[in-house]
Structures are given as structure tokens and as C-alpha cells.
Amino acid sequence: MIIFGTKGYLYQLAILTLVCGGCGNPSAHTLRKRVSKFTLFFVPLFPFSTKYLTQCTFCGAEQRVTKEQADHLQAQAVSGQAGQAYGQPQQQPYQRP
């Protein structure tokens, strides 16, 4: 008898401030990496699927990004320049006169 299956892993890579494509609000987004691995007798052997996602913390909308975009966003988060992404300007906060 052979027991095989899959197991999923979720890694949080960064937290960024981006303009959401779903709700249009500038808010924190989590950059996540989702990896599915093939298991044999409950031992994870090798990954067969890797996906990168951003999720808005305001509305919960998820958007799939490519590995290159994820690497770019992660580099922005490390350098502290995550205010703008995908060419969308970030809105300025309201200030009282």
C-alpha cells in the first residue's frame, strides 16, 4: 500500500502599501507565496506548484502576480520604497488646513 498526496505551504514575504485594484484604497497588502508539495507517506518530497499573490488588508481582494513582479515588490519592501506600484499614484492623506 502506497500513501501519497499533497500539502500546501503559505509564506508571507512582505507587507506593502499599494493602491488596491479592487476597492481603490491605498492600504497595506501582504505579498504571499503559496507552494504545493507532493507527499509520499506524509513526507513532502518536491514542489509542483508555486503561486505568488497580493492580498488587500482593507477589502480582502487577492491578485495573482508573477515571480518577477513578486521579486520586484519584495525588493521595494526591503528598500522602503513600497509607496507606489504598477504605475498607480498613491493618494495623499487628508490634512486639515
PDB file of C-alpha atoms in Angstrom:
ATOM      1  CA  MET A   1       0.000   0.000   0.000  1.00  0.00           C
ATOM      2  CA  ILE A   2       1.379   3.419  -1.034  1.00  0.00           C
ATOM      3  CA  ILE A   3       0.081   6.593   0.600  1.00  0.00           C
ATOM      4  CA  PHE A   4       0.591   9.785  -1.406  1.00  0.00           C
ATOM      5  CA  GLY A   5      -0.967  13.235  -1.600  1.00  0.00           C
ATOM      6  CA  THR A   6      -0.218  16.950  -1.459  1.00  0.00           C
ATOM      7  CA  LYS A   7       0.448  19.525   1.228  1.00  0.00           C
ATOM      8  CA  GLY A   8       0.250  23.291   0.910  1.00  0.00           C
ATOM      9  CA  TYR A   9       2.577  25.859   2.456  1.00  0.00           C
ATOM     10  CA  LEU A  10       1.935  29.607   2.720  1.00  0.00           C
ATOM     11  CA  TYR A  11       4.842  32.016   3.172  1.00  0.00           C
ATOM     12  CA  GLN A  12       4.401  35.730   3.899  1.00  0.00           C
ATOM     13  CA  LEU A  13       7.170  37.552   2.040  1.00  0.00           C
ATOM     14  CA  ALA A  14       6.403  41.233   2.718  1.00  0.00           C
ATOM     15  CA  ILE A  15       3.822  43.818   3.707  1.00  0.00           C
ATOM     16  CA  LEU A  16       3.489  46.683   1.228  1.00  0.00           C
ATOM     17  CA  THR A  17       1.424  49.850   0.890  1.00  0.00           C
ATOM     18  CA  LEU A  18      -0.257  49.722  -2.524  1.00  0.00           C
ATOM     19  CA  VAL A  19      -3.359  51.078  -4.220  1.00  0.00           C
ATOM     20  CA  CYS A  20      -5.853  48.208  -4.360  1.00  0.00           C
ATOM     21  CA  GLY A  21      -7.186  47.231  -7.771  1.00  0.00           C
ATOM     22  CA  GLY A  22     -10.444  46.038  -6.181  1.00  0.00           C
ATOM     23  CA  CYS A  23     -11.516  48.832  -3.838  1.00  0.00           C
ATOM     24  CA  GLY A  24      -9.182  51.635  -4.998  1.00  0.00           C
ATOM     25  CA  ASN A  25      -7.960  52.427  -1.482  1.00  0.00           C
ATOM     26  CA  PRO A  26      -4.283  52.838  -0.620  1.00  0.00           C
ATOM     27  CA  SER A  27      -3.795  50.175   2.029  1.00  0.00           C
ATOM     28  CA  ALA A  28      -1.440  47.516   3.296  1.00  0.00           C
ATOM     29  CA  HIS A  29      -1.100  44.431   1.102  1.00  0.00           C
ATOM     30  CA  THR A  30       0.525  41.177   2.066  1.00  0.00           C
ATOM     31  CA  LEU A  31       2.771  39.533  -0.507  1.00  0.00           C
ATOM     32  CA  ARG A  32       2.458  35.762  -0.163  1.00  0.00           C
ATOM     33  CA  LYS A  33       3.985  32.692  -1.771  1.00  0.00           C
ATOM     34  CA  ARG A  34       1.809  29.568  -1.945  1.00  0.00           C
ATOM     35  CA  VAL A  35       3.710  26.292  -2.541  1.00  0.00           C
ATOM     36  CA  SER A  36       2.093  22.869  -3.052  1.00  0.00           C
ATOM     37  CA  LYS A  37       4.325  19.840  -2.488  1.00  0.00           C
ATOM     38  CA  PHE A  38       3.875  16.196  -3.417  1.00  0.00           C
ATOM     39  CA  THR A  39       3.980  13.904  -0.374  1.00  0.00           C
ATOM     40  CA  LEU A  40       4.783  10.217  -0.091  1.00  0.00           C
ATOM     41  CA  PHE A  41       3.946   8.562   3.225  1.00  0.00           C
ATOM     42  CA  PHE A  42       3.255  12.073   4.645  1.00  0.00           C
ATOM     43  CA  VAL A  43       6.791  13.267   3.789  1.00  0.00           C
ATOM     44  CA  PRO A  44       6.901  16.322   1.486  1.00  0.00           C
ATOM     45  CA  LEU A  45       9.210  15.479  -1.423  1.00  0.00           C
ATOM     46  CA  PHE A  46       9.159  18.173  -4.100  1.00  0.00           C
ATOM     47  CA  PRO A  47       7.145  21.282  -5.017  1.00  0.00           C
ATOM     48  CA  PHE A  48       4.914  21.024  -8.063  1.00  0.00           C
ATOM     49  CA  SER A  49       3.106  24.373  -7.876  1.00  0.00           C
ATOM     50  CA  THR A  50       4.248  27.838  -6.781  1.00  0.00           C
ATOM     51  CA  LYS A  51       1.991  30.898  -6.898  1.00  0.00           C
ATOM     52  CA  TYR A  52       2.548  34.483  -5.772  1.00  0.00           C
ATOM     53  CA  LEU A  53      -0.350  36.604  -4.507  1.00  0.00           C
ATOM     54  CA  THR A  54      -1.016  40.019  -3.020  1.00  0.00           C
ATOM     55  CA  GLN A  55      -3.978  40.455  -0.686  1.00  0.00           C
ATOM     56  CA  CYS A  56      -5.533  43.775   0.312  1.00  0.00           C
ATOM     57  CA  THR A  57      -5.993  44.108   4.071  1.00  0.00           C
ATOM     58  CA  PHE A  58      -8.849  46.582   3.555  1.00  0.00           C
ATOM     59  CA  CYS A  59     -11.227  44.613   1.294  1.00  0.00           C
ATOM     60  CA  GLY A  60      -9.559  41.161   1.175  1.00  0.00           C
ATOM     61  CA  ALA A  61      -9.201  41.086  -2.621  1.00  0.00           C
ATOM     62  CA  GLU A  62      -6.414  38.818  -3.895  1.00  0.00           C
ATOM     63  CA  GLN A  63      -4.422  39.398  -7.049  1.00  0.00           C
ATOM     64  CA  ARG A  64      -2.042  36.901  -8.607  1.00  0.00           C
ATOM     65  CA  VAL A  65       1.376  38.277  -9.576  1.00  0.00           C
ATOM     66  CA  THR A  66       4.255  36.740 -11.499  1.00  0.00           C
ATOM     67  CA  LYS A  67       7.529  35.703  -9.876  1.00  0.00           C
ATOM     68  CA  GLU A  68       9.291  38.714 -11.415  1.00  0.00           C
ATOM     69  CA  GLN A  69       6.658  41.120 -10.040  1.00  0.00           C
ATOM     70  CA  ALA A  70       6.883  39.448  -6.622  1.00  0.00           C
ATOM     71  CA  ASP A  71      10.676  39.805  -6.618  1.00  0.00           C
ATOM     72  CA  HIS A  72      10.337  43.479  -7.581  1.00  0.00           C
ATOM     73  CA  LEU A  73       7.735  44.140  -4.857  1.00  0.00           C
ATOM     74  CA  GLN A  74       9.854  42.336  -2.266  1.00  0.00           C
ATOM     75  CA  ALA A  75      12.884  44.450  -3.237  1.00  0.00           C
ATOM     76  CA  GLN A  76      10.738  47.587  -2.843  1.00  0.00           C
ATOM     77  CA  ALA A  77       9.664  46.467   0.624  1.00  0.00           C
ATOM     78  CA  VAL A  78      13.270  45.879   1.684  1.00  0.00           C
ATOM     79  CA  SER A  79      14.393  49.293   0.418  1.00  0.00           C
ATOM     80  CA  GLY A  80      11.343  51.021   1.953  1.00  0.00           C
ATOM     81  CA  GLN A  81      10.014  52.405  -1.337  1.00  0.00           C
ATOM     82  CA  ALA A  82       6.732  50.495  -1.454  1.00  0.00           C
ATOM     83  CA  GLY A  83       4.540  53.574  -1.750  1.00  0.00           C
ATOM     84  CA  GLN A  84       3.667  53.080  -5.427  1.00  0.00           C
ATOM     85  CA  ALA A  85       3.183  50.033  -7.603  1.00  0.00           C
ATOM     86  CA  TYR A  86       2.046  49.213 -11.131  1.00  0.00           C
ATOM     87  CA  GLY A  87       2.243  52.878 -12.145  1.00  0.00           C
ATOM     88  CA  GLN A  88      -0.682  53.864  -9.932  1.00  0.00           C
ATOM     89  CA  PRO A  89      -0.099  57.000  -7.854  1.00  0.00           C
ATOM     90  CA  GLN A  90      -0.805  56.721  -4.167  1.00  0.00           C
ATOM     91  CA  GLN A  91      -3.361  59.170  -2.810  1.00  0.00           C
ATOM     92  CA  GLN A  92      -2.223  61.734  -0.290  1.00  0.00           C
ATOM     93  CA  PRO A  93      -3.818  61.558   3.182  1.00  0.00           C
ATOM     94  CA  TYR A  94      -6.264  64.270   4.151  1.00  0.00           C
ATOM     95  CA  GLN A  95      -4.679  67.149   6.067  1.00  0.00           C
ATOM     96  CA  ARG A  96      -6.545  69.832   7.939  1.00  0.00           C
ATOM     97  CA  PRO A  97      -5.764  73.452   6.972  1.00  0.00           C
TER      98      PRO A  97
END
